[in-house]
Short mmCIF file of N, CA and C in Angstrom, two decimals:
data_model
loop_
_atom_site.label_atom_id
_atom_site.label_comp_id
_atom_site.label_asym_id
_atom_site.label_seq_id
_atom_site.Cartn_x
_atom_site.Cartn_y
_atom_site.Cartn_z
N MET A 72 0.83 -1.17 0.00
CA MET A 72 0.00 0.00 0.00
C MET A 72 0.88 1.24 0.00
N PRO A 73 1.47 1.57 -1.13
CA PRO A 73 2.40 2.70 -1.20
C PRO A 73 1.74 4.01 -0.76
N GLY A 74 2.50 4.81 -0.05
CA GLY A 74 2.05 6.11 0.37
C GLY A 74 1.12 6.12 1.56
N GLN A 75 0.85 4.97 2.15
CA GLN A 75 -0.03 4.91 3.29
C GLN A 75 0.74 4.54 4.54
N ASN A 76 0.33 5.13 5.65
CA ASN A 76 0.91 4.75 6.94
C ASN A 76 0.16 3.55 7.48
N MET A 77 0.90 2.61 8.00
CA MET A 77 0.30 1.44 8.61
C MET A 77 0.94 1.25 9.97
N SER A 78 0.20 0.67 10.87
CA SER A 78 0.79 0.36 12.16
C SER A 78 0.44 -1.08 12.51
N GLY A 79 1.21 -1.63 13.40
CA GLY A 79 0.97 -3.01 13.78
C GLY A 79 1.94 -3.42 14.86
N GLU A 80 2.02 -4.71 15.07
CA GLU A 80 2.93 -5.26 16.06
C GLU A 80 3.89 -6.23 15.40
N GLN A 81 5.11 -6.24 15.87
CA GLN A 81 6.11 -7.17 15.38
C GLN A 81 6.81 -7.78 16.57
N THR A 82 6.97 -9.09 16.55
CA THR A 82 7.72 -9.80 17.58
C THR A 82 8.85 -10.54 16.90
N ILE A 83 10.06 -10.36 17.40
CA ILE A 83 11.23 -11.03 16.83
C ILE A 83 11.79 -11.98 17.88
N TYR A 84 11.94 -13.24 17.48
CA TYR A 84 12.56 -14.26 18.32
C TYR A 84 13.88 -14.62 17.66
N SER A 85 14.95 -14.61 18.41
CA SER A 85 16.25 -14.87 17.81
C SER A 85 17.08 -15.80 18.68
N LYS A 86 17.62 -16.82 18.05
CA LYS A 86 18.58 -17.73 18.66
C LYS A 86 19.57 -18.04 17.53
N PRO A 87 20.58 -17.15 17.37
CA PRO A 87 21.46 -17.23 16.20
C PRO A 87 21.93 -18.65 15.91
N PRO A 88 21.89 -19.00 14.62
CA PRO A 88 21.59 -18.15 13.47
C PRO A 88 20.11 -18.12 13.09
N LYS A 89 19.23 -18.69 13.90
CA LYS A 89 17.81 -18.75 13.55
C LYS A 89 17.06 -17.52 14.06
N THR A 90 16.10 -17.09 13.26
CA THR A 90 15.25 -15.96 13.63
C THR A 90 13.83 -16.24 13.17
N ARG A 91 12.89 -15.82 13.99
CA ARG A 91 11.48 -15.86 13.60
C ARG A 91 10.93 -14.47 13.84
N MET A 92 10.24 -13.94 12.85
CA MET A 92 9.66 -12.61 12.96
C MET A 92 8.16 -12.72 12.68
N ASP A 93 7.35 -12.31 13.64
CA ASP A 93 5.89 -12.29 13.48
C ASP A 93 5.44 -10.85 13.36
N MET A 94 4.66 -10.55 12.32
CA MET A 94 4.12 -9.21 12.12
C MET A 94 2.61 -9.29 11.94
N VAL A 95 1.92 -8.41 12.59
CA VAL A 95 0.49 -8.24 12.40
C VAL A 95 0.27 -6.78 12.08
N MET A 96 -0.24 -6.52 10.87
CA MET A 96 -0.45 -5.14 10.42
C MET A 96 -1.86 -4.99 9.88
N ALA A 97 -2.60 -4.04 10.47
CA ALA A 97 -3.95 -3.76 9.98
C ALA A 97 -3.83 -2.80 8.81
N PRO A 98 -4.60 -2.97 7.79
CA PRO A 98 -5.61 -4.00 7.56
C PRO A 98 -5.07 -5.21 6.79
N MET A 99 -3.77 -5.34 6.66
CA MET A 99 -3.19 -6.36 5.78
C MET A 99 -3.38 -7.78 6.29
N GLY A 100 -3.06 -8.03 7.54
CA GLY A 100 -3.13 -9.38 8.06
C GLY A 100 -1.85 -9.72 8.79
N ALA A 101 -1.43 -10.99 8.71
CA ALA A 101 -0.28 -11.47 9.48
C ALA A 101 0.78 -12.07 8.56
N ILE A 102 2.03 -11.84 8.92
CA ILE A 102 3.18 -12.41 8.20
C ILE A 102 4.13 -13.00 9.23
N THR A 103 4.61 -14.20 8.97
CA THR A 103 5.65 -14.81 9.79
C THR A 103 6.81 -15.17 8.86
N MET A 104 8.03 -14.79 9.24
CA MET A 104 9.20 -15.10 8.44
C MET A 104 10.19 -15.87 9.30
N TYR A 105 10.67 -16.99 8.77
CA TYR A 105 11.68 -17.82 9.44
C TYR A 105 12.97 -17.75 8.63
N THR A 106 14.10 -17.54 9.32
CA THR A 106 15.40 -17.59 8.67
C THR A 106 16.32 -18.49 9.49
N ASP A 107 17.31 -19.07 8.81
CA ASP A 107 18.23 -19.96 9.51
C ASP A 107 19.69 -19.58 9.26
N GLY A 108 19.92 -18.35 8.80
CA GLY A 108 21.28 -17.90 8.54
C GLY A 108 21.72 -18.12 7.10
N SER A 109 20.91 -18.80 6.30
CA SER A 109 21.25 -19.01 4.89
C SER A 109 20.73 -17.82 4.08
N ASP A 110 20.83 -17.90 2.77
CA ASP A 110 20.34 -16.82 1.92
C ASP A 110 18.90 -17.00 1.51
N SER A 111 18.15 -17.80 2.26
CA SER A 111 16.74 -17.97 1.95
C SER A 111 15.92 -17.84 3.23
N ALA A 112 14.62 -17.66 3.04
CA ALA A 112 13.70 -17.52 4.16
C ALA A 112 12.42 -18.26 3.82
N VAL A 113 11.69 -18.65 4.84
CA VAL A 113 10.34 -19.17 4.65
C VAL A 113 9.40 -18.10 5.18
N MET A 114 8.48 -17.66 4.31
CA MET A 114 7.54 -16.62 4.71
C MET A 114 6.13 -17.18 4.62
N CYS A 115 5.39 -17.04 5.70
CA CYS A 115 4.00 -17.47 5.75
C CYS A 115 3.13 -16.23 5.90
N MET A 116 2.10 -16.15 5.07
CA MET A 116 1.21 -14.99 5.08
C MET A 116 -0.23 -15.44 5.26
N ALA A 117 -0.94 -14.70 6.07
CA ALA A 117 -2.38 -14.89 6.22
C ALA A 117 -3.01 -13.52 6.00
N LEU A 118 -3.10 -13.14 4.73
CA LEU A 118 -3.55 -11.80 4.40
C LEU A 118 -5.04 -11.74 4.10
N THR A 119 -5.62 -12.83 3.68
CA THR A 119 -7.04 -12.83 3.35
C THR A 119 -7.76 -13.97 4.07
N GLY A 120 -7.18 -14.42 5.17
CA GLY A 120 -7.78 -15.51 5.91
C GLY A 120 -7.20 -16.86 5.55
N THR A 121 -6.53 -16.97 4.40
CA THR A 121 -5.90 -18.20 3.98
C THR A 121 -4.41 -18.08 4.23
N ARG A 122 -3.83 -19.07 4.90
CA ARG A 122 -2.40 -19.05 5.21
C ARG A 122 -1.64 -19.78 4.11
N THR A 123 -0.63 -19.11 3.55
CA THR A 123 0.24 -19.73 2.56
C THR A 123 1.68 -19.52 2.99
N CYS A 124 2.53 -20.52 2.76
CA CYS A 124 3.95 -20.43 3.09
C CYS A 124 4.77 -20.69 1.85
N ASN A 125 5.84 -19.92 1.67
CA ASN A 125 6.73 -20.06 0.53
C ASN A 125 8.17 -19.88 0.97
N LYS A 126 9.05 -20.69 0.38
CA LYS A 126 10.49 -20.50 0.57
C LYS A 126 10.95 -19.56 -0.53
N MET A 127 11.78 -18.58 -0.16
CA MET A 127 12.21 -17.58 -1.13
C MET A 127 13.58 -17.04 -0.75
N PRO A 128 14.28 -16.44 -1.74
CA PRO A 128 15.56 -15.79 -1.42
C PRO A 128 15.33 -14.63 -0.45
N MET A 129 16.32 -14.33 0.38
CA MET A 129 16.20 -13.23 1.32
C MET A 129 15.88 -11.91 0.62
N SER A 130 16.42 -11.70 -0.59
CA SER A 130 16.14 -10.46 -1.32
C SER A 130 14.66 -10.33 -1.62
N GLN A 131 14.00 -11.43 -1.94
CA GLN A 131 12.57 -11.39 -2.21
C GLN A 131 11.80 -11.21 -0.90
N ALA A 132 12.25 -11.85 0.16
CA ALA A 132 11.61 -11.69 1.46
C ALA A 132 11.71 -10.24 1.91
N GLY A 133 12.82 -9.60 1.57
CA GLY A 133 13.01 -8.20 1.92
C GLY A 133 11.99 -7.28 1.27
N ALA A 134 11.57 -7.62 0.06
CA ALA A 134 10.54 -6.83 -0.61
C ALA A 134 9.19 -7.01 0.08
N GLN A 135 8.97 -8.18 0.69
CA GLN A 135 7.71 -8.47 1.36
C GLN A 135 7.68 -7.88 2.77
N ALA A 136 8.81 -7.89 3.45
CA ALA A 136 8.90 -7.42 4.85
C ALA A 136 10.20 -6.66 5.03
N PRO A 137 10.28 -5.40 4.51
CA PRO A 137 11.56 -4.70 4.45
C PRO A 137 12.25 -4.49 5.78
N GLY A 138 11.53 -4.25 6.85
CA GLY A 138 12.18 -3.99 8.14
C GLY A 138 12.96 -5.17 8.65
N GLY A 139 12.32 -6.32 8.75
CA GLY A 139 12.97 -7.51 9.28
C GLY A 139 14.03 -8.06 8.37
N ALA A 140 13.77 -8.10 7.08
CA ALA A 140 14.75 -8.66 6.16
C ALA A 140 15.99 -7.78 6.10
N SER A 141 15.85 -6.47 6.17
CA SER A 141 17.01 -5.59 6.15
C SER A 141 17.90 -5.82 7.36
N THR A 142 17.28 -6.01 8.51
CA THR A 142 18.04 -6.31 9.71
C THR A 142 18.78 -7.63 9.55
N GLU A 143 18.12 -8.63 9.00
CA GLU A 143 18.76 -9.93 8.75
C GLU A 143 19.95 -9.77 7.82
N ASP A 144 19.82 -8.93 6.77
CA ASP A 144 20.94 -8.70 5.85
C ASP A 144 22.17 -8.21 6.61
N VAL A 145 21.97 -7.24 7.49
CA VAL A 145 23.09 -6.65 8.24
C VAL A 145 23.71 -7.69 9.17
N LEU A 146 22.88 -8.47 9.84
CA LEU A 146 23.40 -9.47 10.77
C LEU A 146 24.14 -10.60 10.05
N ARG A 147 23.65 -11.01 8.89
CA ARG A 147 24.26 -12.12 8.16
C ARG A 147 25.54 -11.72 7.44
N ARG A 148 25.61 -10.47 6.95
CA ARG A 148 26.75 -10.03 6.15
C ARG A 148 27.23 -8.64 6.60
N PRO A 149 27.74 -8.51 7.81
CA PRO A 149 28.11 -7.18 8.30
C PRO A 149 29.19 -6.50 7.47
N ASP A 150 30.05 -7.26 6.80
CA ASP A 150 31.12 -6.65 5.99
C ASP A 150 30.58 -5.95 4.74
N ASP A 151 29.31 -6.17 4.40
CA ASP A 151 28.71 -5.54 3.23
C ASP A 151 28.11 -4.17 3.54
N PHE A 152 28.29 -3.70 4.80
CA PHE A 152 27.67 -2.45 5.24
C PHE A 152 28.67 -1.58 5.98
N THR A 153 28.40 -0.27 5.98
CA THR A 153 29.17 0.64 6.81
C THR A 153 28.28 1.05 7.98
N ALA A 154 28.88 1.26 9.13
CA ALA A 154 28.14 1.69 10.31
C ALA A 154 28.93 2.78 11.01
N THR A 155 28.27 3.88 11.31
CA THR A 155 28.90 4.97 12.03
C THR A 155 28.07 5.26 13.29
N PRO A 156 28.73 5.54 14.41
CA PRO A 156 28.01 5.81 15.65
C PRO A 156 27.03 6.97 15.50
N ALA A 157 25.86 6.82 16.10
CA ALA A 157 24.82 7.85 16.03
C ALA A 157 24.21 8.12 17.41
N GLY A 158 25.00 7.96 18.46
CA GLY A 158 24.53 8.28 19.80
C GLY A 158 23.85 7.13 20.51
N ASN A 159 23.18 7.46 21.59
CA ASN A 159 22.50 6.47 22.43
C ASN A 159 21.06 6.91 22.63
N ARG A 160 20.21 5.96 22.95
CA ARG A 160 18.82 6.27 23.32
C ARG A 160 18.29 5.17 24.21
N THR A 161 17.25 5.49 24.95
CA THR A 161 16.58 4.51 25.79
C THR A 161 15.30 4.10 25.09
N VAL A 162 15.13 2.79 24.88
CA VAL A 162 13.96 2.25 24.21
C VAL A 162 13.45 1.09 25.05
N ALA A 163 12.17 1.10 25.36
CA ALA A 163 11.55 0.03 26.16
C ALA A 163 12.32 -0.20 27.46
N GLY A 164 12.84 0.89 28.04
CA GLY A 164 13.57 0.79 29.29
C GLY A 164 14.99 0.26 29.15
N GLN A 165 15.45 0.08 27.91
CA GLN A 165 16.78 -0.47 27.66
C GLN A 165 17.70 0.61 27.10
N ASN A 166 18.94 0.68 27.60
CA ASN A 166 19.94 1.57 27.02
C ASN A 166 20.44 0.95 25.73
N ALA A 167 20.50 1.76 24.68
CA ALA A 167 20.90 1.24 23.38
C ALA A 167 21.90 2.18 22.70
N SER A 168 22.85 1.58 21.98
CA SER A 168 23.78 2.33 21.14
C SER A 168 23.22 2.32 19.72
N CYS A 169 23.27 3.48 19.06
CA CYS A 169 22.69 3.61 17.72
C CYS A 169 23.78 3.81 16.67
N PHE A 170 23.49 3.35 15.48
CA PHE A 170 24.42 3.44 14.36
C PHE A 170 23.66 3.76 13.08
N ASN A 171 24.25 4.66 12.26
CA ASN A 171 23.75 4.86 10.91
C ASN A 171 24.37 3.77 10.06
N VAL A 172 23.53 3.02 9.36
CA VAL A 172 23.97 1.87 8.58
C VAL A 172 23.63 2.10 7.11
N ALA A 173 24.57 1.81 6.24
CA ALA A 173 24.33 1.93 4.80
C ALA A 173 25.02 0.78 4.08
N PRO A 174 24.40 0.27 3.02
CA PRO A 174 25.04 -0.79 2.25
C PRO A 174 26.21 -0.22 1.45
N LYS A 175 27.25 -1.02 1.29
CA LYS A 175 28.40 -0.60 0.48
C LYS A 175 28.06 -0.64 -1.00
N GLN A 176 27.10 -1.49 -1.38
CA GLN A 176 26.65 -1.58 -2.77
C GLN A 176 25.13 -1.53 -2.81
N ALA A 177 24.59 -1.02 -3.91
CA ALA A 177 23.14 -0.94 -4.07
C ALA A 177 22.55 -2.33 -4.27
N GLY A 178 21.25 -2.42 -4.06
CA GLY A 178 20.55 -3.66 -4.37
C GLY A 178 20.35 -4.61 -3.22
N VAL A 179 20.53 -4.16 -1.97
CA VAL A 179 20.34 -5.07 -0.83
C VAL A 179 18.98 -4.92 -0.17
N GLY A 180 18.12 -4.05 -0.69
CA GLY A 180 16.78 -3.93 -0.14
C GLY A 180 16.54 -2.65 0.64
N PHE A 181 17.60 -1.91 1.00
CA PHE A 181 17.40 -0.62 1.65
C PHE A 181 18.56 0.30 1.34
N ASP A 182 18.31 1.60 1.48
CA ASP A 182 19.32 2.61 1.15
C ASP A 182 20.07 3.09 2.39
N SER A 183 19.35 3.27 3.49
CA SER A 183 19.98 3.73 4.73
C SER A 183 19.14 3.28 5.91
N ALA A 184 19.76 3.25 7.07
CA ALA A 184 19.04 2.84 8.28
C ALA A 184 19.70 3.43 9.51
N LEU A 185 18.89 3.64 10.53
CA LEU A 185 19.36 3.93 11.87
C LEU A 185 18.97 2.72 12.69
N MET A 186 19.95 2.04 13.28
CA MET A 186 19.68 0.84 14.07
C MET A 186 20.26 1.02 15.46
N CYS A 187 19.46 0.67 16.47
CA CYS A 187 19.88 0.80 17.86
C CYS A 187 19.75 -0.55 18.56
N ALA A 188 20.82 -0.95 19.24
CA ALA A 188 20.84 -2.25 19.91
C ALA A 188 21.39 -2.10 21.33
N THR A 189 20.94 -3.01 22.20
CA THR A 189 21.44 -3.04 23.57
C THR A 189 22.83 -3.65 23.59
N ALA A 190 23.48 -3.60 24.75
CA ALA A 190 24.81 -4.21 24.90
C ALA A 190 24.76 -5.72 24.67
N GLN A 191 23.59 -6.34 24.87
CA GLN A 191 23.43 -7.78 24.63
C GLN A 191 23.14 -8.09 23.16
N GLY A 192 23.04 -7.05 22.32
CA GLY A 192 22.82 -7.25 20.89
C GLY A 192 21.36 -7.31 20.49
N VAL A 193 20.46 -6.89 21.36
CA VAL A 193 19.03 -6.91 21.04
C VAL A 193 18.69 -5.62 20.30
N LEU A 194 18.19 -5.77 19.06
CA LEU A 194 17.76 -4.62 18.27
C LEU A 194 16.47 -4.07 18.88
N VAL A 195 16.49 -2.81 19.32
CA VAL A 195 15.30 -2.23 19.95
C VAL A 195 14.69 -1.09 19.14
N TYR A 196 15.42 -0.60 18.14
CA TYR A 196 14.89 0.49 17.32
C TYR A 196 15.55 0.46 15.96
N SER A 197 14.77 0.70 14.91
CA SER A 197 15.35 0.87 13.58
C SER A 197 14.45 1.72 12.72
N GLU A 198 15.07 2.56 11.93
CA GLU A 198 14.41 3.33 10.88
C GLU A 198 15.09 2.90 9.59
N ILE A 199 14.35 2.28 8.71
CA ILE A 199 14.93 1.73 7.48
C ILE A 199 14.28 2.43 6.29
N LYS A 200 15.10 2.95 5.39
CA LYS A 200 14.59 3.69 4.24
C LYS A 200 15.07 3.07 2.95
N SER A 201 14.14 2.97 2.01
CA SER A 201 14.47 2.54 0.65
C SER A 201 13.68 3.41 -0.31
N LYS A 202 13.85 3.20 -1.59
CA LYS A 202 13.08 3.95 -2.57
C LYS A 202 11.60 3.60 -2.50
N GLN A 203 11.29 2.38 -2.06
CA GLN A 203 9.90 1.92 -2.02
C GLN A 203 9.19 2.20 -0.70
N ALA A 204 9.92 2.28 0.40
CA ALA A 204 9.25 2.35 1.70
C ALA A 204 10.17 2.94 2.76
N ALA A 205 9.54 3.39 3.83
CA ALA A 205 10.24 3.77 5.05
C ALA A 205 9.57 3.01 6.18
N VAL A 206 10.37 2.27 6.93
CA VAL A 206 9.84 1.42 8.00
C VAL A 206 10.51 1.79 9.31
N THR A 207 9.70 2.04 10.34
CA THR A 207 10.22 2.29 11.67
C THR A 207 9.74 1.19 12.60
N LEU A 208 10.67 0.58 13.30
CA LEU A 208 10.35 -0.47 14.27
C LEU A 208 10.90 -0.03 15.62
N GLU A 209 10.06 -0.07 16.65
CA GLU A 209 10.49 0.31 18.00
C GLU A 209 9.96 -0.70 19.01
N ALA A 210 10.88 -1.24 19.80
CA ALA A 210 10.49 -2.22 20.81
C ALA A 210 9.64 -1.54 21.87
N THR A 211 8.63 -2.25 22.34
CA THR A 211 7.83 -1.78 23.48
C THR A 211 8.15 -2.61 24.72
N SER A 212 8.76 -3.78 24.52
CA SER A 212 9.23 -4.59 25.65
C SER A 212 10.36 -5.48 25.15
N VAL A 213 11.22 -5.89 26.06
CA VAL A 213 12.36 -6.75 25.73
C VAL A 213 12.40 -7.89 26.73
N ASN A 214 12.49 -9.11 26.22
CA ASN A 214 12.60 -10.31 27.07
C ASN A 214 13.79 -11.10 26.55
N VAL A 215 14.86 -11.14 27.31
CA VAL A 215 16.07 -11.85 26.90
C VAL A 215 16.14 -13.18 27.63
N GLY A 216 16.47 -14.23 26.88
CA GLY A 216 16.67 -15.53 27.51
C GLY A 216 15.57 -16.53 27.29
N ALA A 217 14.45 -16.13 26.69
CA ALA A 217 13.37 -17.08 26.45
C ALA A 217 13.73 -17.99 25.29
N ASN A 218 13.30 -19.22 25.33
CA ASN A 218 13.52 -20.17 24.23
C ASN A 218 12.43 -19.95 23.19
N ALA A 219 12.63 -18.97 22.33
CA ALA A 219 11.59 -18.58 21.40
C ALA A 219 11.71 -19.23 20.03
N VAL A 220 12.90 -19.60 19.64
CA VAL A 220 13.10 -20.20 18.32
C VAL A 220 13.43 -21.66 18.53
N SER A 221 12.63 -22.53 17.94
CA SER A 221 12.85 -23.96 18.14
C SER A 221 14.06 -24.43 17.35
N ASP A 222 14.70 -25.48 17.85
CA ASP A 222 15.88 -26.03 17.17
C ASP A 222 15.47 -26.89 15.99
#
């Protein structure tokens, strides 16, 4: 829905190298994306009441869910990006260090981002911009140590 603001909830479960991201966005529906550290993802969508799952390259998953896939790109291939310090902020009661992140080459799914993470590596805030979209994700709570991603 280009040009429209949407809001919703996103929950990220991470047990490196595995990640599960659940998104619920009105009026679209629900999306769940599973990654295992490879260059592919499984994305399940329930946008019209019918749930469908597809395996796809991370680049394609990024077009479907730009916020989560962009974060995965940075975590999987940090040498492909530049990061410069951008201060600190408190998000969901957590102290976080922020960085301006940009890809070294075009074509990774986003043009620039501000990403903030705790000392434990928990991403609590990100602003991700591309030619197609701008996505802001902000944690409202943080729970570290739960067994959220199955082996």
